[in-house]
Amino acid sequence: MSDAMSGDAVDRILKQWARERPDLDVSPMGVIGRLSRCAALLSQRLDGVFAEYGLSGWEFDVLATLRRAGAPYQLAPTELFSSLMVTSGTMTHRLKVLEGKGWIVREASNQDARSTLVRLSGEGFALLERALEGHVANEHAILSALPARSVDALEKRLAELLAALETPRG
Amino acid sequence: MSDAMSGDAVDRILKQWARERPDLDVSPMGVIGRLSRCAALLSQRLDGVFAEYGLSGWEFDVLATLRRAGAPYQLAPTELFSSLMVTSGTMTHRLKVLEGKGWIVREASNQDARSTLVRLSGEGFALLERALEGHVANEHAILSALPARSVDALEKRLAELLAALETPRG
DNA sequence: CAAATTAATCTTGAAATCAAGACAAGGAGA
DNA sequence: TCTCCTTGTCTTGATTTCAAGATTAATTTG
């Protein structure tokens, strides 16, 4: 029941609903509200470090996706927007910007004439490697506010939830 | 360590990093990646139900904030954008749209001549009450995929994390 | 009380995103 | 092969959001 006087923003919301709509069981708002709020605050913190490397969050995401794909650090636009959960139109725009900054290069696919593959440039690779260090350090620092045991437990529960959310509904 | 073969999207990412950068401890990406992904998928699911009532997510959020404030369902724009974690400019735009749809009305504050208070209209109130039912039912349904115990545990851990994230850093 | 500071809101212009649709190329089947 | 359906990508137009600055009112100081 998430009792205790946590006193965070979500607790205040739950108290308001309890007063206004005591008939409703709004307990799911506790978990879901905290999850959304954590996500929003986390992404702010992550963006702060990305900015130190002259990157926005989405720029880091695209470069990192290419990087972790392994040599030759090349993927098709469809693979990119599928992984990153954005639309194809969004990816078109992102790639245009990243190409303009010289962090990616594009070249026709041998396999599929419809596709113009995306590859990390040398500069893109180097920039990502640098930013990655800072990013990972940042994530460690953020989670260091919690006992390791809590982080592990959190991850386990999130994995369960993610599995449920990724399962196509029936 | 979130072992087991959960096999979700984040696991695949972690495996890629382990192959490409075995020197880095990217374990924080497991928690943080799952959290972000859960948040994204959740908000899609919630939007689906909001749409059934002709609402977008942000519209529901604003109306709900006014509703749970209690009678007379009236707040200043600053209170709204602070609660909702958006900028003042964003709120100006949102209020213009909601006023155009007739779901809120605005009136000058007695206390502060700089402020034009926002109040739920009768229609806004009625619409929100309806949408709220569907929304809460939806949240219950989503979480019903997990054992109640897991949900409780998840909430506890998220509360810890949220407390850490809301604490101004030093 | 006047001046300086702070606070509340709105305006402006630029980014980023999505939905829908356009199109060309791939692939399956008659 | 010729058609039809699917797939991969881009285009277009509308939304939504933010950052920065403008404005006006409230508050604090000297």
Coordinates of C-alpha atoms (C1' of nucleotides) in Angstrom, one line a residue:
Chain A
M1 CA 0.0 0.0 0.0
S2 CA 2.9 2.3 -0.2
D3 CA 2.1 3.7 3.2
A4 CA 4.7 5.6 5.2
M5 CA 4.8 9.3 4.8
S6 CA 6.8 9.3 1.6
G7 CA 5.2 12.6 0.9
D8 CA 6.2 12.8 -2.7
A9 CA 4.2 14.4 -5.5
V10 CA 2.2 11.3 -6.2
D11 CA 1.2 10.9 -2.6
R12 CA -0.4 14.3 -2.7
I13 CA -2.3 13.3 -5.8
L14 CA -3.6 10.1 -4.2
K15 CA -4.7 12.0 -1.1
Q16 CA -6.6 14.4 -3.3
W17 CA -8.4 11.6 -5.1
A18 CA -9.2 9.9 -1.8
R19 CA -10.9 13.1 -0.6
E20 CA -12.7 13.8 -3.9
R21 CA -13.6 10.3 -5.0
P22 CA -13.5 8.0 -2.0
D23 CA -15.6 5.6 -4.0
L24 CA -12.9 4.9 -6.5
D25 CA -9.9 2.7 -6.0
V26 CA -7.2 4.8 -7.5
S27 CA -4.4 2.7 -6.2
P28 CA -3.0 2.0 -9.7
M29 CA -2.3 5.7 -10.0
G30 CA 0.3 5.2 -7.3
V31 CA 2.5 2.9 -9.3
I32 CA 1.8 4.3 -12.7
G33 CA 2.1 7.9 -11.6
R34 CA 5.4 7.2 -9.9
L35 CA 6.7 5.4 -12.9
S36 CA 5.8 8.2 -15.2
R37 CA 7.3 10.8 -12.9
C38 CA 10.5 8.8 -12.5
A39 CA 10.8 8.5 -16.2
A40 CA 10.4 12.2 -16.7
L41 CA 12.9 13.2 -14.0
L42 CA 15.3 10.6 -15.2
S43 CA 15.3 11.8 -18.7
Q44 CA 16.0 15.3 -17.5
R45 CA 19.0 14.0 -15.6
L46 CA 20.3 12.0 -18.6
D47 CA 19.8 15.0 -20.9
G48 CA 22.0 17.1 -18.6
V49 CA 25.0 14.9 -19.3
F50 CA 24.2 14.4 -23.0
A51 CA 24.3 18.2 -23.3
E52 CA 27.9 18.2 -21.9
Y53 CA 28.9 16.4 -25.1
G54 CA 26.8 18.6 -27.4
L55 CA 24.2 15.9 -27.8
S56 CA 20.4 15.8 -27.2
G57 CA 18.8 12.7 -25.9
W58 CA 17.5 11.5 -29.2
E59 CA 20.8 12.1 -30.9
F60 CA 22.6 9.9 -28.3
D61 CA 19.9 7.2 -28.7
V62 CA 20.4 7.0 -32.5
L63 CA 24.2 7.0 -32.3
A64 CA 24.2 4.5 -29.5
T65 CA 21.9 2.1 -31.4
L66 CA 24.3 2.1 -34.3
R67 CA 27.3 1.7 -32.1
R68 CA 26.0 -1.3 -30.2
A69 CA 25.0 -3.0 -33.4
G70 CA 28.7 -3.7 -33.9
A71 CA 31.0 -3.1 -36.9
P72 CA 30.3 -1.8 -39.4
Y73 CA 27.9 0.2 -37.2
Q74 CA 25.4 0.3 -39.9
L75 CA 21.6 -0.2 -39.8
A76 CA 18.6 0.4 -42.0
P77 CA 16.2 3.2 -41.1
T78 CA 13.5 0.7 -40.3
E79 CA 15.7 -1.1 -37.8
L80 CA 16.4 2.2 -36.2
F81 CA 12.9 3.5 -35.8
S82 CA 11.6 0.1 -34.7
S83 CA 14.2 -0.1 -31.9
L84 CA 13.7 3.5 -30.9
M85 CA 9.9 3.4 -30.8
V86 CA 9.4 6.4 -33.1
T87 CA 7.7 6.7 -36.5
S88 CA 9.4 6.5 -39.8
G89 CA 8.8 10.2 -40.4
T90 CA 10.5 11.0 -37.2
M91 CA 13.5 8.9 -38.1
T92 CA 13.8 10.6 -41.5
H93 CA 14.1 13.9 -39.8
R94 CA 16.6 12.6 -37.2
L95 CA 18.8 11.2 -39.8
K96 CA 18.8 14.4 -41.8
V97 CA 20.0 16.3 -38.8
L98 CA 22.6 13.7 -37.8
E99 CA 23.9 13.6 -41.4
G100 CA 24.1 17.4 -41.4
K101 CA 26.3 17.2 -38.3
G102 CA 28.5 14.7 -39.9
W103 CA 27.9 12.0 -37.4
I104 CA 26.4 9.5 -39.8
V105 CA 26.8 8.7 -43.4
R106 CA 24.3 7.1 -45.7
E107 CA 24.8 4.7 -48.6
A108 CA 22.5 2.7 -50.8
S109 CA 21.9 -0.9 -49.7
N110 CA 23.0 -3.7 -52.0
Q111 CA 20.2 -5.9 -50.8
D112 CA 17.3 -3.5 -51.1
A113 CA 17.2 -0.6 -53.5
R114 CA 14.5 1.1 -51.4
S115 CA 16.8 1.4 -48.4
T116 CA 19.6 3.9 -47.7
L117 CA 21.6 2.4 -44.9
V118 CA 22.9 4.5 -42.1
R119 CA 26.4 4.2 -40.8
L120 CA 28.3 5.9 -37.9
S121 CA 31.0 8.2 -39.3
G122 CA 34.4 8.2 -37.6
E123 CA 33.4 11.4 -35.8
G124 CA 30.1 10.0 -34.8
F125 CA 31.8 6.9 -33.4
A126 CA 34.3 8.9 -31.5
L127 CA 31.7 11.3 -30.1
L128 CA 29.5 8.4 -29.0
E129 CA 32.3 6.6 -27.3
R130 CA 33.1 9.7 -25.2
A131 CA 29.5 10.5 -24.4
L132 CA 28.9 6.8 -23.5
E133 CA 31.4 7.0 -20.7
G134 CA 29.8 10.1 -19.2
H135 CA 26.3 8.6 -19.6
V136 CA 27.1 5.4 -17.9
A137 CA 28.9 7.2 -15.1
N138 CA 25.8 9.4 -14.7
E139 CA 23.5 6.4 -14.6
H140 CA 25.7 4.8 -11.9
A141 CA 25.6 8.0 -9.9
I142 CA 21.9 8.4 -10.1
L143 CA 21.3 4.8 -8.9
S144 CA 23.9 5.1 -6.2
A145 CA 21.3 7.0 -4.2
L146 CA 19.6 3.7 -3.6
P147 CA 20.8 0.5 -2.0
A148 CA 22.0 -2.0 -4.5
R149 CA 19.4 -4.4 -3.3
S150 CA 16.6 -2.0 -4.0
V151 CA 17.9 -1.4 -7.5
D152 CA 17.9 -5.1 -8.2
A153 CA 14.4 -5.5 -6.8
L154 CA 13.2 -2.6 -8.9
E155 CA 14.7 -4.1 -12.0
K156 CA 13.1 -7.4 -11.4
R157 CA 9.7 -5.9 -11.1
L158 CA 10.1 -3.6 -14.0
A159 CA 11.1 -6.6 -16.1
E160 CA 7.8 -8.3 -15.2
L161 CA 5.9 -5.2 -16.1
L162 CA 7.7 -4.7 -19.3
A163 CA 7.1 -8.3 -20.3
A164 CA 3.4 -7.8 -19.7
L165 CA 3.4 -4.5 -21.6
E166 CA 5.3 -6.0 -24.6
T167 CA 2.9 -9.0 -24.8
P168 CA 0.3 -8.3 -27.4
R169 CA -3.0 -8.1 -25.7
G170 CA -5.8 -10.5 -26.3
Chain B
M1 CA 21.2 -9.0 -12.0
S2 CA 17.8 -9.4 -13.7
D3 CA 19.0 -12.8 -14.9
A4 CA 16.6 -15.4 -16.3
M5 CA 15.9 -15.3 -20.0
S6 CA 13.4 -12.4 -19.8
G7 CA 14.3 -11.8 -23.5
D8 CA 12.7 -8.4 -23.7
A9 CA 14.0 -5.5 -25.7
V10 CA 16.3 -4.3 -23.0
D11 CA 17.9 -7.6 -22.6
R12 CA 18.9 -7.5 -26.2
I13 CA 20.4 -4.1 -25.7
L14 CA 22.4 -5.2 -22.7
K15 CA 23.7 -8.2 -24.7
Q16 CA 24.9 -6.0 -27.4
W17 CA 26.7 -3.7 -25.1
A18 CA 28.3 -6.7 -23.4
R19 CA 29.7 -7.8 -26.7
E20 CA 30.8 -4.4 -27.9
R21 CA 32.0 -2.9 -24.7
P22 CA 32.8 -5.7 -22.2
D23 CA 34.9 -3.2 -20.3
L24 CA 31.9 -1.1 -19.3
D25 CA 29.5 -1.9 -16.5
V26 CA 26.3 -1.0 -18.2
S27 CA 24.0 -2.6 -15.7
P28 CA 22.3 0.7 -14.9
M29 CA 20.9 0.6 -18.4
G30 CA 18.9 -2.4 -17.4
V31 CA 16.8 -0.6 -14.8
I32 CA 16.7 2.8 -16.5
G33 CA 16.0 1.3 -19.9
R34 CA 13.2 -0.8 -18.6
L35 CA 11.8 2.1 -16.7
S36 CA 11.7 4.4 -19.8
R37 CA 10.3 1.7 -22.0
C38 CA 7.6 0.8 -19.5
A39 CA 6.7 4.5 -19.3
A40 CA 6.5 4.8 -23.1
L41 CA 4.3 1.7 -23.5
L42 CA 2.1 2.6 -20.6
S43 CA 1.4 6.0 -21.9
Q44 CA 0.4 4.5 -25.2
R45 CA -2.1 2.3 -23.4
L46 CA -3.5 5.1 -21.4
D47 CA -3.9 7.3 -24.5
G48 CA -5.9 4.5 -26.1
V49 CA -8.6 4.9 -23.4
F50 CA -8.5 8.7 -23.3
A51 CA -9.1 8.7 -27.0
E52 CA -12.4 6.8 -26.4
Y53 CA -13.6 9.9 -24.6
G54 CA -12.3 12.3 -27.2
L55 CA -9.4 13.3 -25.0
S56 CA -5.6 13.3 -25.4
G57 CA -3.4 12.5 -22.6
W58 CA -2.5 16.1 -21.8
E59 CA -6.1 17.1 -21.9
F60 CA -7.0 14.5 -19.4
D61 CA -4.1 15.5 -17.2
V62 CA -5.1 19.1 -17.0
L63 CA -8.8 18.4 -16.4
A64 CA -8.0 15.8 -13.8
T65 CA -5.7 18.2 -11.9
L66 CA -8.5 20.7 -11.7
R67 CA -11.0 18.0 -10.7
R68 CA -9.0 16.6 -7.9
A69 CA -8.2 20.0 -6.5
G70 CA -11.8 20.0 -5.2
A71 CA -14.6 22.5 -5.5
P72 CA -14.7 25.0 -7.1
Y73 CA -12.3 23.1 -9.3
Q74 CA -10.2 26.2 -9.9
L75 CA -6.5 26.7 -10.0
A76 CA -4.0 29.3 -11.2
P77 CA -2.0 28.5 -14.3
T78 CA 1.2 28.4 -12.3
E79 CA -0.2 25.7 -10.0
L80 CA -1.2 23.8 -13.1
F81 CA 2.1 23.9 -15.0
S82 CA 4.1 23.2 -11.8
S83 CA 2.1 20.1 -11.0
L84 CA 2.2 18.9 -14.6
M85 CA 5.9 19.5 -15.1
V86 CA 5.6 21.6 -18.2
T87 CA 6.6 25.1 -19.0
S88 CA 4.4 28.2 -18.6
G89 CA 4.3 28.6 -22.4
T90 CA 3.1 25.1 -22.8
M91 CA 0.3 25.7 -20.3
T92 CA -0.8 28.9 -22.0
H93 CA -1.3 26.9 -25.2
R94 CA -3.1 24.0 -23.4
L95 CA -5.5 26.4 -21.7
K96 CA -6.3 28.1 -25.0
V97 CA -7.2 24.8 -26.5
L98 CA -9.3 23.6 -23.5
E99 CA -11.1 26.9 -23.4
G100 CA -11.9 26.7 -27.1
K101 CA -13.4 23.3 -26.4
G102 CA -15.5 24.7 -23.6
W103 CA -14.1 22.4 -20.9
I104 CA -12.6 25.2 -18.8
V105 CA -13.5 28.8 -18.2
R106 CA -11.2 31.6 -17.1
E107 CA -11.8 34.4 -14.7
A108 CA -9.6 37.1 -13.2
S109 CA -8.2 36.4 -9.7
N110 CA -9.3 38.6 -6.8
Q111 CA -6.0 38.0 -5.1
D112 CA -3.6 38.7 -7.9
A113 CA -4.3 40.9 -10.9
R114 CA -1.6 39.1 -12.9
S115 CA -3.4 35.8 -12.7
T116 CA -6.4 34.5 -14.7
L117 CA -7.7 31.5 -12.9
V118 CA -8.8 28.4 -14.6
R119 CA -12.0 26.6 -13.6
L120 CA -13.6 23.4 -14.9
S121 CA -16.8 24.1 -16.8
G122 CA -19.8 21.9 -16.2
E123 CA -19.1 20.0 -19.4
G124 CA -15.4 19.7 -18.5
F125 CA -16.4 18.3 -15.2
A126 CA -18.8 15.8 -16.6
L127 CA -16.4 14.7 -19.3
L128 CA -13.7 14.2 -16.8
E129 CA -15.8 12.1 -14.5
R130 CA -16.7 9.8 -17.3
A131 CA -13.1 9.5 -18.6
L132 CA -11.9 9.0 -15.1
E133 CA -13.9 5.8 -14.7
G134 CA -12.5 4.4 -17.9
H135 CA -9.0 5.5 -17.0
V136 CA -9.0 3.9 -13.6
A137 CA -10.5 0.7 -15.0
N138 CA -7.8 0.6 -17.6
E139 CA -5.1 1.0 -15.1
H140 CA -6.5 -1.8 -13.0
A141 CA -6.6 -4.0 -16.1
I142 CA -3.0 -3.2 -17.0
L143 CA -1.7 -4.0 -13.6
S144 CA -3.8 -7.2 -13.3
A145 CA -1.2 -8.8 -15.5
L146 CA 1.0 -8.9 -12.5
P147 CA 0.6 -10.5 -9.0
A148 CA -0.6 -7.9 -6.5
R149 CA 2.5 -8.6 -4.5
S150 CA 4.7 -7.6 -7.4
V151 CA 2.8 -4.4 -7.9
D152 CA 3.2 -3.5 -4.3
A153 CA 6.9 -4.2 -4.4
L154 CA 7.3 -2.2 -7.6
E155 CA 5.6 0.7 -6.1
K156 CA 7.7 0.7 -3.0
R157 CA 10.9 0.7 -5.1
L158 CA 9.6 3.4 -7.3
A159 CA 8.8 5.5 -4.3
E160 CA 12.4 5.2 -3.2
L161 CA 13.7 6.2 -6.6
L162 CA 11.2 9.0 -6.9
A163 CA 12.3 10.4 -3.5
A164 CA 15.9 10.3 -4.7
L165 CA 15.1 12.0 -7.9
E166 CA 12.9 14.7 -6.3
T167 CA 15.6 15.5 -3.8
P168 CA 17.6 18.5 -5.1
R169 CA 21.1 17.2 -5.8
G170 CA 24.2 18.5 -3.9
Chain C
dC1 C1' 6.9 55.8 -0.7
dA2 C1' 10.2 55.1 -4.8
dA3 C1' 13.4 51.7 -6.6
dA4 C1' 14.7 47.3 -7.2
dT5 C1' 13.6 42.6 -7.3
dT6 C1' 10.6 38.8 -7.8
dA7 C1' 6.6 36.4 -9.6
dA8 C1' 2.8 35.2 -12.9
dT9 C1' 1.6 34.9 -17.4
dC10 C1' 1.8 35.3 -22.3
dT11 C1' 4.3 35.8 -26.8
dT12 C1' 7.4 34.3 -30.3
dG13 C1' 10.1 31.3 -33.0
dA14 C1' 12.3 27.1 -33.4
dA15 C1' 12.3 21.9 -32.6
dA16 C1' 10.6 17.5 -32.5
dT17 C1' 7.0 14.5 -33.2
dC18 C1' 3.1 12.0 -35.4
dA19 C1' -0.5 10.5 -38.7
dA20 C1' -1.6 9.9 -43.2
dG21 C1' -0.5 9.4 -47.5
dA22 C1' 2.8 9.1 -51.6
dC23 C1' 5.9 6.2 -54.1
dA24 C1' 9.1 3.1 -55.6
dA25 C1' 10.9 -1.6 -55.1
dG26 C1' 10.3 -6.4 -53.4
dG27 C1' 7.9 -10.6 -53.5
dA28 C1' 4.0 -14.0 -54.2
dG29 C1' 1.0 -16.2 -57.2
dA30 C1' -1.6 -17.0 -61.5
Chain D
dT1 C1' 5.6 -12.2 -67.0
dC2 C1' 2.0 -9.5 -65.2
dT3 C1' -0.7 -8.2 -61.3
dC4 C1' -1.5 -7.5 -56.6
dC5 C1' -0.1 -6.9 -52.1
dT6 C1' 3.5 -5.8 -48.9
dT7 C1' 7.5 -3.2 -47.4
dG8 C1' 10.8 0.7 -46.7
dT9 C1' 11.3 5.3 -46.8
dC10 C1' 10.1 10.0 -47.4
dT11 C1' 6.9 14.1 -47.6
dT12 C1' 3.4 17.0 -45.9
dG13 C1' 0.8 19.5 -42.6
dA14 C1' -0.7 19.8 -38.0
dT15 C1' 0.4 19.3 -32.9
dT16 C1' 2.9 19.8 -29.0
dT17 C1' 6.6 21.4 -26.6
dC18 C1' 10.3 24.4 -25.0
dA19 C1' 13.5 28.4 -24.3
dA20 C1' 13.9 33.1 -24.1
dG21 C1' 12.2 37.3 -23.7
dA22 C1' 8.3 40.8 -22.9
dT23 C1' 4.8 42.6 -19.8
dT24 C1' 2.5 43.7 -15.9
dA25 C1' 1.6 43.2 -11.0
dA26 C1' 3.2 42.1 -6.4
dT27 C1' 6.8 42.5 -2.9
dT28 C1' 10.7 43.9 -0.6
dT29 C1' 14.2 47.5 0.5
dG30 C1' 16.1 51.6 1.8

